[in-house]
Amino acid sequence: MPIATPAAVRKQIHAGTTDAVYLLQGEDEVEKSALAHAFEELVEEGLRAFNVERLHTGDVTSGERLAAAVADLVTAARTLPMMAPRRVVIVLQAENLLVPKRESEAAARAHEELEGLLKAPDPQTTLVLVSGPLDKRSRMYKLLAREATLVLCG
């Protein structure tokens, strides 16, 4: 998938023609936060409570928590939009999902489930992963480079 600028992504949001998966990455936390918030504009304000979901993954430290967080993410991303054409799922501190602190069997299973979501995202959902810097050599980053629109902030 392409690498996009924050300005190009804002144009997509305003036009309502977003891609299925975005990875917002970089050092500029303010820009990443503002851009992630801008995705909420895809859903009419009165329907955001039903169709915009924010997941915080800062507390994902073990394989079991990673598995639970990925299960929550997949459920949120596969839920159909309610009274709206689109659903938005924003994952904050996504680096904790994408690069687990410790490898384990539970983490490996969770990554398989996450890979399945990234390879076949729901067409009615826009998934936004907000992450700090990632190792470009990692398997998950390579998958995201193929499947997601990469947005460099900062």
mmCIF file of C-alpha atoms in Angstrom:
data_model
loop_
_atom_site.group_PDB
_atom_site.id
_atom_site.type_symbol
_atom_site.label_atom_id
_atom_site.label_comp_id
_atom_site.label_asym_id
_atom_site.label_seq_id
_atom_site.Cartn_x
_atom_site.Cartn_y
_atom_site.Cartn_z
ATOM 1 C CA MET A 1 0.000 0.000 0.000
ATOM 2 C CA PRO A 2 1.073 3.576 -0.394
ATOM 3 C CA ILE A 3 2.812 5.941 1.943
ATOM 4 C CA ALA A 4 0.633 8.991 2.471
ATOM 5 C CA THR A 5 1.101 12.395 4.009
ATOM 6 C CA PRO A 6 -1.224 13.567 6.795
ATOM 7 C CA ALA A 7 -2.599 16.205 4.386
ATOM 8 C CA ALA A 8 -3.459 13.552 1.773
ATOM 9 C CA VAL A 9 -5.202 11.443 4.411
ATOM 10 C CA ARG A 10 -7.233 14.460 5.561
ATOM 11 C CA LYS A 11 -8.397 14.908 1.951
ATOM 12 C CA GLN A 12 -9.468 11.244 1.874
ATOM 13 C CA ILE A 13 -11.374 11.713 5.141
ATOM 14 C CA HIS A 14 -13.167 14.827 3.876
ATOM 15 C CA ALA A 15 -14.050 13.020 0.640
ATOM 16 C CA GLY A 16 -15.211 9.938 2.586
ATOM 17 C CA THR A 17 -12.953 7.675 0.518
ATOM 18 C CA THR A 18 -10.647 6.121 3.075
ATOM 19 C CA ASP A 19 -8.682 2.917 2.829
ATOM 20 C CA ALA A 20 -9.406 -0.029 5.115
ATOM 21 C CA VAL A 21 -6.273 0.088 7.309
ATOM 22 C CA TYR A 22 -3.944 2.946 8.268
ATOM 23 C CA LEU A 23 -0.742 2.930 10.287
ATOM 24 C CA LEU A 24 -0.022 6.375 11.746
ATOM 25 C CA GLN A 25 3.602 6.336 12.764
ATOM 26 C CA GLY A 26 6.294 8.785 13.739
ATOM 27 C CA GLU A 27 7.631 11.030 16.450
ATOM 28 C CA ASP A 28 5.000 13.793 16.307
ATOM 29 C CA GLU A 29 2.466 12.699 18.939
ATOM 30 C CA VAL A 30 0.300 15.808 18.455
ATOM 31 C CA GLU A 31 -0.039 15.252 14.720
ATOM 32 C CA LYS A 32 -0.779 11.523 15.159
ATOM 33 C CA SER A 33 -3.439 12.283 17.761
ATOM 34 C CA ALA A 34 -5.057 15.012 15.664
ATOM 35 C CA LEU A 35 -5.106 12.816 12.560
ATOM 36 C CA ALA A 36 -6.547 9.860 14.477
ATOM 37 C CA HIS A 37 -9.244 12.180 15.832
ATOM 38 C CA ALA A 38 -9.980 13.415 12.288
ATOM 39 C CA PHE A 39 -11.031 9.880 11.278
ATOM 40 C CA GLU A 40 -14.050 10.294 13.556
ATOM 41 C CA GLU A 41 -15.419 12.752 10.964
ATOM 42 C CA LEU A 42 -16.232 9.732 8.774
ATOM 43 C CA VAL A 43 -19.173 9.073 11.083
ATOM 44 C CA GLU A 44 -22.006 11.531 11.664
ATOM 45 C CA GLU A 45 -21.586 13.145 15.082
ATOM 46 C CA GLY A 46 -24.804 11.744 16.541
ATOM 47 C CA LEU A 47 -23.828 8.192 15.582
ATOM 48 C CA ARG A 48 -20.214 8.222 16.791
ATOM 49 C CA ALA A 49 -21.088 6.614 20.124
ATOM 50 C CA PHE A 50 -22.138 3.499 18.176
ATOM 51 C CA ASN A 51 -19.645 3.548 15.321
ATOM 52 C CA VAL A 52 -16.350 4.951 16.616
ATOM 53 C CA GLU A 53 -14.345 2.793 18.973
ATOM 54 C CA ARG A 54 -11.031 3.671 20.596
ATOM 55 C CA LEU A 55 -8.859 0.916 22.008
ATOM 56 C CA HIS A 56 -5.928 1.743 24.293
ATOM 57 C CA THR A 57 -3.251 -0.933 24.297
ATOM 58 C CA GLY A 58 -0.736 0.663 26.645
ATOM 59 C CA ASP A 59 -1.297 -2.044 29.269
ATOM 60 C CA VAL A 60 -0.589 -4.980 26.936
ATOM 61 C CA THR A 61 2.420 -6.538 28.631
ATOM 62 C CA SER A 62 1.832 -10.296 28.535
ATOM 63 C CA GLY A 63 0.775 -12.858 25.958
ATOM 64 C CA GLU A 64 -2.626 -13.280 27.606
ATOM 65 C CA ARG A 65 -3.287 -9.525 27.584
ATOM 66 C CA LEU A 66 -2.125 -9.367 23.972
ATOM 67 C CA ALA A 67 -4.540 -12.153 23.049
ATOM 68 C CA ALA A 68 -7.396 -10.362 24.833
ATOM 69 C CA ALA A 69 -6.551 -7.026 23.175
ATOM 70 C CA VAL A 70 -6.386 -8.604 19.707
ATOM 71 C CA ALA A 71 -9.699 -10.398 20.337
ATOM 72 C CA ASP A 72 -11.276 -7.058 21.334
ATOM 73 C CA LEU A 73 -9.796 -5.413 18.229
ATOM 74 C CA VAL A 74 -11.056 -8.114 15.869
ATOM 75 C CA THR A 75 -14.527 -7.969 17.441
ATOM 76 C CA ALA A 76 -14.613 -4.178 17.115
ATOM 77 C CA ALA A 77 -13.364 -4.253 13.524
ATOM 78 C CA ARG A 78 -15.808 -6.971 12.467
ATOM 79 C CA THR A 79 -18.865 -5.333 14.093
ATOM 80 C CA LEU A 80 -21.202 -3.908 11.494
ATOM 81 C CA PRO A 81 -21.851 -0.163 11.551
ATOM 82 C CA MET A 82 -25.098 0.923 13.190
ATOM 83 C CA MET A 83 -27.265 3.331 11.173
ATOM 84 C CA ALA A 84 -24.169 4.567 9.323
ATOM 85 C CA PRO A 85 -22.239 3.438 6.239
ATOM 86 C CA ARG A 86 -18.900 3.170 8.078
ATOM 87 C CA ARG A 87 -17.373 2.213 11.392
ATOM 88 C CA VAL A 88 -14.030 3.575 12.675
ATOM 89 C CA VAL A 89 -11.751 1.665 15.060
ATOM 90 C CA ILE A 90 -8.751 3.576 16.432
ATOM 91 C CA VAL A 91 -5.999 1.682 18.265
ATOM 92 C CA LEU A 92 -3.759 3.901 20.391
ATOM 93 C CA GLN A 93 -0.257 2.757 21.374
ATOM 94 C CA ALA A 94 -0.572 0.050 18.735
ATOM 95 C CA GLU A 95 3.144 -0.755 18.955
ATOM 96 C CA ASN A 96 2.249 -2.865 22.014
ATOM 97 C CA LEU A 97 0.042 -5.047 19.789
ATOM 98 C CA LEU A 98 2.357 -5.107 16.804
ATOM 99 C CA VAL A 99 5.619 -5.824 18.639
ATOM 100 C CA PRO A 100 4.982 -7.713 21.883
ATOM 101 C CA LYS A 101 7.427 -7.209 24.711
ATOM 102 C CA ARG A 102 7.744 -10.953 25.225
ATOM 103 C CA GLU A 103 7.295 -13.795 22.778
ATOM 104 C CA SER A 104 4.983 -16.595 23.892
ATOM 105 C CA GLU A 105 2.579 -19.108 22.422
ATOM 106 C CA ALA A 106 -0.374 -16.845 23.310
ATOM 107 C CA ALA A 107 1.337 -13.899 21.586
ATOM 108 C CA ALA A 108 1.986 -15.989 18.474
ATOM 109 C CA ARG A 109 -1.686 -17.049 18.288
ATOM 110 C CA ALA A 110 -2.788 -13.438 18.793
ATOM 111 C CA HIS A 111 -0.520 -12.287 15.972
ATOM 112 C CA GLU A 112 -1.987 -14.910 13.654
ATOM 113 C CA GLU A 113 -5.465 -13.561 14.429
ATOM 114 C CA LEU A 114 -4.280 -9.977 13.896
ATOM 115 C CA GLU A 115 -2.642 -10.930 10.585
ATOM 116 C CA GLY A 116 -5.947 -12.438 9.452
ATOM 117 C CA LEU A 117 -7.704 -9.150 10.177
ATOM 118 C CA LEU A 118 -5.062 -7.097 8.356
ATOM 119 C CA LYS A 119 -5.107 -9.361 5.290
ATOM 120 C CA ALA A 120 -8.928 -9.347 5.068
ATOM 121 C CA PRO A 121 -10.259 -6.191 6.742
ATOM 122 C CA ASP A 122 -13.994 -5.536 6.886
ATOM 123 C CA PRO A 123 -14.900 -3.201 3.992
ATOM 124 C CA GLN A 124 -17.263 -1.173 6.207
ATOM 125 C CA THR A 125 -14.617 -0.467 8.850
ATOM 126 C CA THR A 126 -11.674 1.899 8.802
ATOM 127 C CA LEU A 127 -8.965 0.605 11.148
ATOM 128 C CA VAL A 128 -6.469 3.206 12.361
ATOM 129 C CA LEU A 129 -3.347 1.980 14.168
ATOM 130 C CA VAL A 130 -1.512 4.788 15.988
ATOM 131 C CA SER A 131 2.009 3.670 16.788
ATOM 132 C CA GLY A 132 5.413 4.816 17.845
ATOM 133 C CA PRO A 133 8.435 3.789 15.760
ATOM 134 C CA LEU A 134 8.460 0.142 14.686
ATOM 135 C CA ASP A 135 11.272 -2.134 13.588
ATOM 136 C CA LYS A 136 10.970 -2.180 9.804
ATOM 137 C CA ARG A 137 12.501 -5.660 9.745
ATOM 138 C CA SER A 138 9.694 -7.198 11.811
ATOM 139 C CA ARG A 139 7.199 -9.516 10.189
ATOM 140 C CA MET A 140 4.239 -7.402 11.351
ATOM 141 C CA TYR A 141 5.712 -4.195 9.901
ATOM 142 C CA LYS A 142 6.305 -5.905 6.553
ATOM 143 C CA LEU A 143 2.695 -7.093 6.544
ATOM 144 C CA LEU A 144 1.466 -3.581 7.357
ATOM 145 C CA ALA A 145 3.659 -2.146 4.601
ATOM 146 C CA ARG A 146 1.812 -4.417 2.146
ATOM 147 C CA GLU A 147 -1.728 -4.183 3.548
ATOM 148 C CA ALA A 148 -2.048 -0.726 5.161
ATOM 149 C CA THR A 149 -1.639 2.889 4.159
ATOM 150 C CA LEU A 150 1.416 4.155 6.021
ATOM 151 C CA VAL A 151 1.228 7.727 7.281
ATOM 152 C CA LEU A 152 4.446 9.288 8.565
ATOM 153 C CA CYS A 153 3.768 11.981 11.173
ATOM 154 C CA GLY A 154 6.623 14.257 12.079
#
